Amino acid sequence: MSAEMIDGKAVAAALRAELAEKVSAIKASGKRAPGLAVVLVGEDPASRVYVASKAKQTVEVGMLSIEHKLPVETSEADLLALVEKLNADATIDGILVQLPLPKHIDADKVLNAIVPEKDVDGFHPMNAGALATGGVGFIPCTPRGSMRLIKGVKKDLSGLNAVVVGRSNIVGKPMALLLLNENCTVTIAHSRTRNLAEVCRAADILVAAVGRPKLLGAEHVKPGAIVIDVGINRITDEATGKNKLVGDVDFEAAKAVAGYITPVPGGVGPMTIACLMENTLDSYLRATGC
Ligand code: NDP
């Protein structure tokens, strides 16, 4: 048996097309476009790539894209002042401060300064609380995108066993809550979990959000399971000596056992940015009451 591949690139493209259509209708009715501000501090190469990609896709769906590229020596006070300015800017519906921030800046302080109504990353404690208690907020983009991929292959998740490996605030915990909201029986595994393979093998839905290249192999996968690989790890290809991206799941090994599986790259990654656009449109619709 070989698993069916979940094509995150295609699902993300379809979502962006849907969003572009909605934005186009908004603009055709004479209203302003939704706006997303992205703030980058410093020169981290991976962050620069992410920010450029976010800006490009924002423009492609017809939204207003504002980029603030600040030098690495920017003070925390100046960054907080910029966040305040964007909070008050009526043309901006979403504010994203790209992580990681330089060490002299308290990232939590900056993220918490974004008004929850514009926190399209869904990292603010108010939004985390809303997800945990069933309120209206923003769901972090990566778990939201992962859930879309899962629902794309199986609509009713009620009663299924779900295992999320990883318990970060930005991926693991919100992912577990989303699965719980879909009536899954959810287990969260982490670095202290005993018998990880045994725990994972009970999963009808297995989500890996660890940051360890190919940590999960065939022995971690229940036959027929839906496997969602959130991990993005840069390793050196032994054959070519070049850098390449791999997930937290050993794709080839797991593919032989799983029912459905996401590749890396081309799985969860593209969904994250598409869901950022979706959150920004949601924010616009809430702000304008449309
Ligand atoms: P964190 O480092 O914040 O969290 C990693 C989690 O994995 C922790 O909960 C940790 O446990 C757990 N863990 C570490 N080692 C093991 C192990 N050997 N066995 C079981 N659990 C383990 O990472 P993030 O959640 O931020 O990101 C996870 C991965 O997802 C990374 O590869 C990241 O690059 C990727 N990512 C991808 C995105 C995308 O768009 N596709 C977006 C965001 C992240 P403990 O809590 O006990 O330390």
PDB file of C-alpha atoms in Angstrom, residues 11-288:
ATOM      1  CA  VAL A  11      -5.199  23.305  -1.928  1.00  0.00           C
ATOM      2  CA  ALA A  12      -3.487  26.601  -1.040  1.00  0.00           C
ATOM      3  CA  ALA A  13      -3.791  27.852  -4.630  1.00  0.00           C
ATOM      4  CA  ALA A  14      -7.510  27.037  -4.638  1.00  0.00           C
ATOM      5  CA  LEU A  15      -7.970  28.873  -1.321  1.00  0.00           C
ATOM      6  CA  ARG A  16      -6.094  31.931  -2.624  1.00  0.00           C
ATOM      7  CA  ALA A  17      -8.248  31.946  -5.763  1.00  0.00           C
ATOM      8  CA  GLU A  18     -11.379  31.853  -3.583  1.00  0.00           C
ATOM      9  CA  LEU A  19     -10.055  34.745  -1.463  1.00  0.00           C
ATOM     10  CA  ALA A  20      -9.064  36.756  -4.555  1.00  0.00           C
ATOM     11  CA  GLU A  21     -12.614  36.446  -5.861  1.00  0.00           C
ATOM     12  CA  LYS A  22     -14.048  37.727  -2.578  1.00  0.00           C
ATOM     13  CA  VAL A  23     -11.582  40.629  -2.439  1.00  0.00           C
ATOM     14  CA  SER A  24     -12.340  41.516  -6.037  1.00  0.00           C
ATOM     15  CA  ALA A  25     -16.083  41.667  -5.242  1.00  0.00           C
ATOM     16  CA  ILE A  26     -15.370  43.912  -2.235  1.00  0.00           C
ATOM     17  CA  LYS A  27     -13.317  46.320  -4.335  1.00  0.00           C
ATOM     18  CA  ALA A  28     -15.875  46.270  -7.156  1.00  0.00           C
ATOM     19  CA  SER A  29     -18.475  47.507  -4.675  1.00  0.00           C
ATOM     20  CA  GLY A  30     -16.327  50.604  -4.068  1.00  0.00           C
ATOM     21  CA  LYS A  31     -14.974  49.584  -0.660  1.00  0.00           C
ATOM     22  CA  ARG A  32     -11.333  49.674   0.361  1.00  0.00           C
ATOM     23  CA  ALA A  33      -9.190  46.534   0.037  1.00  0.00           C
ATOM     24  CA  PRO A  34      -8.213  44.509   3.122  1.00  0.00           C
ATOM     25  CA  GLY A  35      -4.704  45.470   4.264  1.00  0.00           C
ATOM     26  CA  LEU A  36      -1.868  43.420   5.766  1.00  0.00           C
ATOM     27  CA  ALA A  37       1.227  44.971   7.334  1.00  0.00           C
ATOM     28  CA  VAL A  38       4.302  42.788   7.706  1.00  0.00           C
ATOM     29  CA  VAL A  39       7.160  43.927   9.920  1.00  0.00           C
ATOM     30  CA  LEU A  40      10.658  42.493   9.547  1.00  0.00           C
ATOM     31  CA  VAL A  41      13.492  43.423  11.880  1.00  0.00           C
ATOM     32  CA  GLY A  42      16.998  42.489  10.735  1.00  0.00           C
ATOM     33  CA  GLU A  43      18.405  40.461   7.879  1.00  0.00           C
ATOM     34  CA  ASP A  44      17.639  36.841   8.758  1.00  0.00           C
ATOM     35  CA  PRO A  45      17.706  35.168   5.301  1.00  0.00           C
ATOM     36  CA  ALA A  46      14.836  32.723   5.939  1.00  0.00           C
ATOM     37  CA  SER A  47      12.674  35.531   7.386  1.00  0.00           C
ATOM     38  CA  ARG A  48      13.361  37.701   4.361  1.00  0.00           C
ATOM     39  CA  VAL A  49      12.179  34.912   2.063  1.00  0.00           C
ATOM     40  CA  TYR A  50       9.003  34.384   4.136  1.00  0.00           C
ATOM     41  CA  VAL A  51       8.224  38.111   4.228  1.00  0.00           C
ATOM     42  CA  ALA A  52       8.769  38.510   0.467  1.00  0.00           C
ATOM     43  CA  SER A  53       6.523  35.538  -0.193  1.00  0.00           C
ATOM     44  CA  LYS A  54       3.801  36.876   2.126  1.00  0.00           C
ATOM     45  CA  ALA A  55       3.905  40.306   0.462  1.00  0.00           C
ATOM     46  CA  LYS A  56       3.756  38.793  -3.044  1.00  0.00           C
ATOM     47  CA  GLN A  57       0.765  36.620  -2.212  1.00  0.00           C
ATOM     48  CA  THR A  58      -1.036  39.467  -0.437  1.00  0.00           C
ATOM     49  CA  VAL A  59      -0.813  41.530  -3.615  1.00  0.00           C
ATOM     50  CA  GLU A  60      -1.844  38.542  -5.751  1.00  0.00           C
ATOM     51  CA  VAL A  61      -5.129  38.145  -3.862  1.00  0.00           C
ATOM     52  CA  GLY A  62      -5.792  41.866  -4.349  1.00  0.00           C
ATOM     53  CA  MET A  63      -5.091  43.051  -0.813  1.00  0.00           C
ATOM     54  CA  LEU A  64      -3.039  46.034   0.289  1.00  0.00           C
ATOM     55  CA  SER A  65       0.446  44.936   1.345  1.00  0.00           C
ATOM     56  CA  ILE A  66       2.568  47.172   3.552  1.00  0.00           C
ATOM     57  CA  GLU A  67       6.113  46.083   4.373  1.00  0.00           C
ATOM     58  CA  HIS A  68       8.192  47.603   7.152  1.00  0.00           C
ATOM     59  CA  LYS A  69      11.818  46.469   6.958  1.00  0.00           C
ATOM     60  CA  LEU A  70      13.692  47.740   9.987  1.00  0.00           C
ATOM     61  CA  PRO A  71      17.427  47.527  10.731  1.00  0.00           C
ATOM     62  CA  VAL A  72      18.622  44.895  13.203  1.00  0.00           C
ATOM     63  CA  GLU A  73      19.571  47.595  15.762  1.00  0.00           C
ATOM     64  CA  THR A  74      15.942  48.873  15.959  1.00  0.00           C
ATOM     65  CA  SER A  75      15.050  49.399  19.613  1.00  0.00           C
ATOM     66  CA  GLU A  76      12.158  47.646  21.305  1.00  0.00           C
ATOM     67  CA  ALA A  77      10.575  51.043  21.972  1.00  0.00           C
ATOM     68  CA  ASP A  78      10.686  51.991  18.284  1.00  0.00           C
ATOM     69  CA  LEU A  79       9.193  48.649  17.274  1.00  0.00           C
ATOM     70  CA  LEU A  80       6.417  49.040  19.845  1.00  0.00           C
ATOM     71  CA  ALA A  81       5.747  52.551  18.512  1.00  0.00           C
ATOM     72  CA  LEU A  82       5.371  51.147  14.989  1.00  0.00           C
ATOM     73  CA  VAL A  83       2.965  48.472  16.242  1.00  0.00           C
ATOM     74  CA  GLU A  84       0.901  51.206  17.947  1.00  0.00           C
ATOM     75  CA  LYS A  85       0.795  53.165  14.710  1.00  0.00           C
ATOM     76  CA  LEU A  86      -0.384  50.117  12.764  1.00  0.00           C
ATOM     77  CA  ASN A  87      -2.950  49.316  15.492  1.00  0.00           C
ATOM     78  CA  ALA A  88      -4.489  52.746  14.875  1.00  0.00           C
ATOM     79  CA  ASP A  89      -4.269  52.625  11.058  1.00  0.00           C
ATOM     80  CA  ALA A  90      -7.781  52.086   9.659  1.00  0.00           C
ATOM     81  CA  THR A  91      -6.441  50.756   6.328  1.00  0.00           C
ATOM     82  CA  ILE A  92      -4.644  47.868   8.055  1.00  0.00           C
ATOM     83  CA  ASP A  93      -6.617  44.771   9.089  1.00  0.00           C
ATOM     84  CA  GLY A  94      -3.746  42.451   9.894  1.00  0.00           C
ATOM     85  CA  ILE A  95      -0.359  43.003  11.536  1.00  0.00           C
ATOM     86  CA  LEU A  96       2.330  40.367  11.371  1.00  0.00           C
ATOM     87  CA  VAL A  97       5.672  40.766  13.099  1.00  0.00           C
ATOM     88  CA  GLN A  98       8.035  38.203  11.594  1.00  0.00           C
ATOM     89  CA  LEU A  99       9.792  35.964  14.127  1.00  0.00           C
ATOM     90  CA  PRO A 100      12.479  35.509  15.293  1.00  0.00           C
ATOM     91  CA  LEU A 101      13.175  39.024  16.539  1.00  0.00           C
ATOM     92  CA  PRO A 102      16.704  40.124  17.516  1.00  0.00           C
ATOM     93  CA  LYS A 103      17.683  39.086  21.049  1.00  0.00           C
ATOM     94  CA  HIS A 104      17.493  42.595  22.531  1.00  0.00           C
ATOM     95  CA  ILE A 105      13.736  42.721  21.783  1.00  0.00           C
ATOM     96  CA  ASP A 106      11.182  40.934  23.968  1.00  0.00           C
ATOM     97  CA  ALA A 107       9.111  39.084  21.339  1.00  0.00           C
ATOM     98  CA  ASP A 108       6.209  38.371  23.724  1.00  0.00           C
ATOM     99  CA  LYS A 109       5.947  42.046  24.612  1.00  0.00           C
ATOM    100  CA  VAL A 110       5.787  43.008  20.939  1.00  0.00           C
ATOM    101  CA  LEU A 111       3.284  40.288  19.983  1.00  0.00           C
ATOM    102  CA  ASN A 112       1.068  41.192  22.939  1.00  0.00           C
ATOM    103  CA  ALA A 113       1.123  44.858  21.853  1.00  0.00           C
ATOM    104  CA  ILE A 114      -0.706  44.008  18.618  1.00  0.00           C
ATOM    105  CA  VAL A 115      -4.424  44.584  19.180  1.00  0.00           C
ATOM    106  CA  PRO A 116      -6.136  41.152  19.187  1.00  0.00           C
ATOM    107  CA  GLU A 117      -8.501  42.361  16.418  1.00  0.00           C
ATOM    108  CA  LYS A 118      -5.521  42.664  14.026  1.00  0.00           C
ATOM    109  CA  ASP A 119      -3.483  39.707  15.319  1.00  0.00           C
ATOM    110  CA  VAL A 120      -3.866  37.610  12.156  1.00  0.00           C
ATOM    111  CA  ASP A 121      -1.105  35.272  13.340  1.00  0.00           C
ATOM    112  CA  GLY A 122      -3.383  34.318  16.227  1.00  0.00           C
ATOM    113  CA  PHE A 123      -0.519  34.440  18.765  1.00  0.00           C
ATOM    114  CA  HIS A 124      -2.051  36.992  21.175  1.00  0.00           C
ATOM    115  CA  PRO A 125      -3.234  35.455  24.479  1.00  0.00           C
ATOM    116  CA  MET A 126      -6.745  36.785  23.775  1.00  0.00           C
ATOM    117  CA  ASN A 127      -6.863  34.796  20.533  1.00  0.00           C
ATOM    118  CA  ALA A 128      -5.287  31.725  22.144  1.00  0.00           C
ATOM    119  CA  GLY A 129      -7.941  32.016  24.870  1.00  0.00           C
ATOM    120  CA  ALA A 130     -10.727  32.373  22.307  1.00  0.00           C
ATOM    121  CA  LEU A 131      -9.622  29.160  20.602  1.00  0.00           C
ATOM    122  CA  ALA A 132      -9.449  27.341  23.939  1.00  0.00           C
ATOM    123  CA  THR A 133     -12.873  28.525  25.106  1.00  0.00           C
ATOM    124  CA  GLY A 134     -14.846  28.537  21.863  1.00  0.00           C
ATOM    125  CA  GLY A 135     -14.847  32.308  21.333  1.00  0.00           C
ATOM    126  CA  VAL A 136     -14.341  34.325  18.150  1.00  0.00           C
ATOM    127  CA  GLY A 137     -10.686  35.049  17.447  1.00  0.00           C
ATOM    128  CA  PHE A 138      -7.943  34.192  15.017  1.00  0.00           C
ATOM    129  CA  ILE A 139      -6.651  30.659  14.638  1.00  0.00           C
ATOM    130  CA  PRO A 140      -2.872  30.483  14.065  1.00  0.00           C
ATOM    131  CA  CYS A 141      -2.244  30.018  10.346  1.00  0.00           C
ATOM    132  CA  THR A 142      -0.296  26.743  10.357  1.00  0.00           C
ATOM    133  CA  PRO A 143      -2.825  24.760  12.432  1.00  0.00           C
ATOM    134  CA  ARG A 144      -5.696  26.343  10.466  1.00  0.00           C
ATOM    135  CA  GLY A 145      -4.053  25.271   7.209  1.00  0.00           C
ATOM    136  CA  SER A 146      -3.285  21.798   8.541  1.00  0.00           C
ATOM    137  CA  MET A 147      -6.911  21.361   9.576  1.00  0.00           C
ATOM    138  CA  ARG A 148      -8.055  22.344   6.085  1.00  0.00           C
ATOM    139  CA  LEU A 149      -5.822  19.628   4.633  1.00  0.00           C
ATOM    140  CA  ILE A 150      -7.208  17.046   7.054  1.00  0.00           C
ATOM    141  CA  LYS A 151     -10.815  18.038   6.321  1.00  0.00           C
ATOM    142  CA  GLY A 152     -10.033  17.881   2.619  1.00  0.00           C
ATOM    143  CA  VAL A 153      -9.561  14.129   2.899  1.00  0.00           C
ATOM    144  CA  LYS A 154     -12.034  13.384   5.707  1.00  0.00           C
ATOM    145  CA  LYS A 155     -14.977  15.624   6.589  1.00  0.00           C
ATOM    146  CA  ASP A 156     -16.209  13.968   9.780  1.00  0.00           C
ATOM    147  CA  LEU A 157     -13.406  13.523  12.315  1.00  0.00           C
ATOM    148  CA  SER A 158     -15.706  12.746  15.215  1.00  0.00           C
ATOM    149  CA  GLY A 159     -14.369  10.027  17.521  1.00  0.00           C
ATOM    150  CA  LEU A 160     -11.075   9.592  15.700  1.00  0.00           C
ATOM    151  CA  ASN A 161      -7.834   9.311  17.644  1.00  0.00           C
ATOM    152  CA  ALA A 162      -5.527  12.235  16.924  1.00  0.00           C
ATOM    153  CA  VAL A 163      -1.937  12.516  18.111  1.00  0.00           C
ATOM    154  CA  VAL A 164      -0.079  15.815  17.861  1.00  0.00           C
ATOM    155  CA  VAL A 165       3.668  15.556  18.404  1.00  0.00           C
ATOM    156  CA  GLY A 166       4.851  18.954  19.672  1.00  0.00           C
ATOM    157  CA  ARG A 167       3.272  21.356  22.166  1.00  0.00           C
ATOM    158  CA  SER A 168       4.367  24.822  21.049  1.00  0.00           C
ATOM    159  CA  ASN A 169       1.961  27.734  21.438  1.00  0.00           C
ATOM    160  CA  ILE A 170       2.052  28.438  17.707  1.00  0.00           C
ATOM    161  CA  VAL A 171       1.533  24.935  16.301  1.00  0.00           C
ATOM    162  CA  GLY A 172       1.123  21.971  18.659  1.00  0.00           C
ATOM    163  CA  LYS A 173      -1.326  23.366  21.228  1.00  0.00           C
ATOM    164  CA  PRO A 174      -3.672  25.172  18.810  1.00  0.00           C
ATOM    165  CA  MET A 175      -3.598  22.118  16.510  1.00  0.00           C
ATOM    166  CA  ALA A 176      -4.663  19.894  19.398  1.00  0.00           C
ATOM    167  CA  LEU A 177      -7.495  22.291  20.283  1.00  0.00           C
ATOM    168  CA  LEU A 178      -8.748  22.369  16.685  1.00  0.00           C
ATOM    169  CA  LEU A 179      -8.812  18.573  16.602  1.00  0.00           C
ATOM    170  CA  LEU A 180     -10.611  18.523  19.954  1.00  0.00           C
ATOM    171  CA  ASN A 181     -13.180  20.979  18.563  1.00  0.00           C
ATOM    172  CA  GLU A 182     -13.757  18.442  15.767  1.00  0.00           C
ATOM    173  CA  ASN A 183     -14.543  15.834  18.449  1.00  0.00           C
ATOM    174  CA  CYS A 184     -11.335  13.867  18.067  1.00  0.00           C
ATOM    175  CA  THR A 185      -9.827  12.100  21.052  1.00  0.00           C
ATOM    176  CA  VAL A 186      -6.583  14.029  21.282  1.00  0.00           C
ATOM    177  CA  THR A 187      -3.174  13.135  22.683  1.00  0.00           C
ATOM    178  CA  ILE A 188      -0.338  15.663  22.760  1.00  0.00           C
ATOM    179  CA  ALA A 189       3.129  14.094  22.696  1.00  0.00           C
ATOM    180  CA  HIS A 190       6.371  15.950  23.434  1.00  0.00           C
ATOM    181  CA  SER A 191      10.008  15.410  24.327  1.00  0.00           C
ATOM    182  CA  ARG A 192       9.158  13.644  27.606  1.00  0.00           C
ATOM    183  CA  THR A 193       6.604  11.273  26.096  1.00  0.00           C
ATOM    184  CA  ARG A 194       7.384   7.623  26.747  1.00  0.00           C
ATOM    185  CA  ASN A 195       7.058   5.052  23.967  1.00  0.00           C
ATOM    186  CA  LEU A 196       6.474   7.693  21.289  1.00  0.00           C
ATOM    187  CA  ALA A 197       6.073   5.113  18.514  1.00  0.00           C
ATOM    188  CA  GLU A 198       3.382   3.258  20.450  1.00  0.00           C
ATOM    189  CA  VAL A 199       1.519   6.509  21.212  1.00  0.00           C
ATOM    190  CA  CYS A 200       1.696   7.603  17.565  1.00  0.00           C
ATOM    191  CA  ARG A 201       0.590   4.214  16.258  1.00  0.00           C
ATOM    192  CA  ALA A 202      -2.789   4.747  17.951  1.00  0.00           C
ATOM    193  CA  ALA A 203      -3.429   7.797  15.770  1.00  0.00           C
ATOM    194  CA  ASP A 204      -5.969   7.932  12.977  1.00  0.00           C
ATOM    195  CA  ILE A 205      -4.626  11.457  12.481  1.00  0.00           C
ATOM    196  CA  LEU A 206      -0.935  12.062  13.213  1.00  0.00           C
ATOM    197  CA  VAL A 207       0.402  15.627  13.198  1.00  0.00           C
ATOM    198  CA  ALA A 208       4.163  16.123  13.521  1.00  0.00           C
ATOM    199  CA  ALA A 209       5.286  19.587  14.676  1.00  0.00           C
ATOM    200  CA  VAL A 210       8.644  18.910  16.251  1.00  0.00           C
ATOM    201  CA  GLY A 211      11.555  20.342  14.272  1.00  0.00           C
ATOM    202  CA  ARG A 212      13.576  17.080  14.165  1.00  0.00           C
ATOM    203  CA  PRO A 213      14.373  15.789  10.671  1.00  0.00           C
ATOM    204  CA  LYS A 214      12.621  12.492   9.924  1.00  0.00           C
ATOM    205  CA  LEU A 215      11.939  11.774  13.612  1.00  0.00           C
ATOM    206  CA  LEU A 216       8.841   9.752  12.790  1.00  0.00           C
ATOM    207  CA  GLY A 217       9.179   6.617  10.665  1.00  0.00           C
ATOM    208  CA  ALA A 218       6.988   3.729   9.542  1.00  0.00           C
ATOM    209  CA  GLU A 219       6.898   2.355  13.099  1.00  0.00           C
ATOM    210  CA  HIS A 220       5.076   5.540  14.244  1.00  0.00           C
ATOM    211  CA  VAL A 221       2.261   5.266  11.719  1.00  0.00           C
ATOM    212  CA  LYS A 222      -0.982   3.313  11.985  1.00  0.00           C
ATOM    213  CA  PRO A 223      -1.940   1.686   8.670  1.00  0.00           C
ATOM    214  CA  GLY A 224      -4.262   4.035   6.777  1.00  0.00           C
ATOM    215  CA  ALA A 225      -3.629   7.056   9.038  1.00  0.00           C
ATOM    216  CA  ILE A 226      -3.724  10.684   7.883  1.00  0.00           C
ATOM    217  CA  VAL A 227      -0.197  12.047   8.417  1.00  0.00           C
ATOM    218  CA  ILE A 228       0.351  15.811   8.499  1.00  0.00           C
ATOM    219  CA  ASP A 229       3.990  16.862   8.561  1.00  0.00           C
ATOM    220  CA  VAL A 230       4.409  20.448   9.794  1.00  0.00           C
ATOM    221  CA  GLY A 231       8.183  20.204  10.241  1.00  0.00           C
ATOM    222  CA  ILE A 232      10.543  22.251   8.112  1.00  0.00           C
ATOM    223  CA  ASN A 233      14.160  21.184   8.578  1.00  0.00           C
ATOM    224  CA  ARG A 234      17.128  22.162   6.449  1.00  0.00           C
ATOM    225  CA  ILE A 235      19.617  19.333   6.045  1.00  0.00           C
ATOM    226  CA  THR A 236      22.516  18.572   3.738  1.00  0.00           C
ATOM    227  CA  ASP A 237      21.700  15.971   1.113  1.00  0.00           C
ATOM    228  CA  GLU A 238      24.328  13.235   1.464  1.00  0.00           C
ATOM    229  CA  ALA A 239      24.261  12.405  -2.242  1.00  0.00           C
ATOM    230  CA  THR A 240      24.548  15.944  -3.644  1.00  0.00           C
ATOM    231  CA  GLY A 241      26.061  17.878  -0.708  1.00  0.00           C
ATOM    232  CA  LYS A 242      23.372  20.515  -1.257  1.00  0.00           C
ATOM    233  CA  ASN A 243      20.894  21.871   1.293  1.00  0.00           C
ATOM    234  CA  LYS A 244      17.383  20.469   1.166  1.00  0.00           C
ATOM    235  CA  LEU A 245      14.172  20.669   3.178  1.00  0.00           C
ATOM    236  CA  VAL A 246      12.777  17.657   4.978  1.00  0.00           C
ATOM    237  CA  GLY A 247       9.926  17.248   7.419  1.00  0.00           C
ATOM    238  CA  ASP A 248       9.661  15.621  10.828  1.00  0.00           C
ATOM    239  CA  VAL A 249       8.365  12.495   9.126  1.00  0.00           C
ATOM    240  CA  ASP A 250      10.459  10.120   7.056  1.00  0.00           C
ATOM    241  CA  PHE A 251       8.233  10.561   4.010  1.00  0.00           C
ATOM    242  CA  GLU A 252       9.245   7.458   2.053  1.00  0.00           C
ATOM    243  CA  ALA A 253       8.984   5.154   5.070  1.00  0.00           C
ATOM    244  CA  ALA A 254       5.690   6.587   6.342  1.00  0.00           C
ATOM    245  CA  LYS A 255       4.142   6.674   2.873  1.00  0.00           C
ATOM    246  CA  ALA A 256       4.237   2.900   2.734  1.00  0.00           C
ATOM    247  CA  VAL A 257       1.967   2.644   5.799  1.00  0.00           C
ATOM    248  CA  ALA A 258      -0.199   5.808   5.897  1.00  0.00           C
ATOM    249  CA  GLY A 259      -3.467   6.396   4.053  1.00  0.00           C
ATOM    250  CA  TYR A 260      -2.757  10.058   3.307  1.00  0.00           C
ATOM    251  CA  ILE A 261       0.416  12.072   3.809  1.00  0.00           C
ATOM    252  CA  THR A 262       1.659  15.631   3.244  1.00  0.00           C
ATOM    253  CA  PRO A 263       5.058  16.116   1.561  1.00  0.00           C
ATOM    254  CA  VAL A 264       7.738  18.608   2.643  1.00  0.00           C
ATOM    255  CA  PRO A 265       7.976  20.959   0.856  1.00  0.00           C
ATOM    256  CA  GLY A 266       4.564  21.392  -0.765  1.00  0.00           C
ATOM    257  CA  GLY A 267       2.333  20.268   2.103  1.00  0.00           C
ATOM    258  CA  VAL A 268       1.568  22.419   5.137  1.00  0.00           C
ATOM    259  CA  GLY A 269       3.979  25.255   4.197  1.00  0.00           C
ATOM    260  CA  PRO A 270       1.908  26.783   1.363  1.00  0.00           C
ATOM    261  CA  MET A 271      -1.238  26.534   3.514  1.00  0.00           C
ATOM    262  CA  THR A 272       0.271  28.737   6.220  1.00  0.00           C
ATOM    263  CA  ILE A 273       0.490  31.805   3.984  1.00  0.00           C
ATOM    264  CA  ALA A 274      -2.887  31.154   2.347  1.00  0.00           C
ATOM    265  CA  CYS A 275      -4.471  31.023   5.809  1.00  0.00           C
ATOM    266  CA  LEU A 276      -2.740  34.280   6.720  1.00  0.00           C
ATOM    267  CA  MET A 277      -4.638  35.839   3.810  1.00  0.00           C
ATOM    268  CA  GLU A 278      -7.828  34.152   5.027  1.00  0.00           C
ATOM    269  CA  ASN A 279      -7.352  35.546   8.546  1.00  0.00           C
ATOM    270  CA  THR A 280      -6.732  39.017   7.103  1.00  0.00           C
ATOM    271  CA  LEU A 281      -9.952  38.866   5.101  1.00  0.00           C
ATOM    272  CA  ASP A 282     -11.823  37.637   8.215  1.00  0.00           C
ATOM    273  CA  SER A 283     -10.395  40.592  10.132  1.00  0.00           C
ATOM    274  CA  TYR A 284     -11.496  43.021   7.415  1.00  0.00           C
ATOM    275  CA  LEU A 285     -15.006  41.574   7.371  1.00  0.00           C
ATOM    276  CA  ARG A 286     -15.260  41.868  11.155  1.00  0.00           C
ATOM    277  CA  ALA A 287     -13.885  45.433  11.154  1.00  0.00           C
ATOM    278  CA  THR A 288     -16.153  46.664   8.387  1.00  0.00           C
TER     279      THR A 288
END
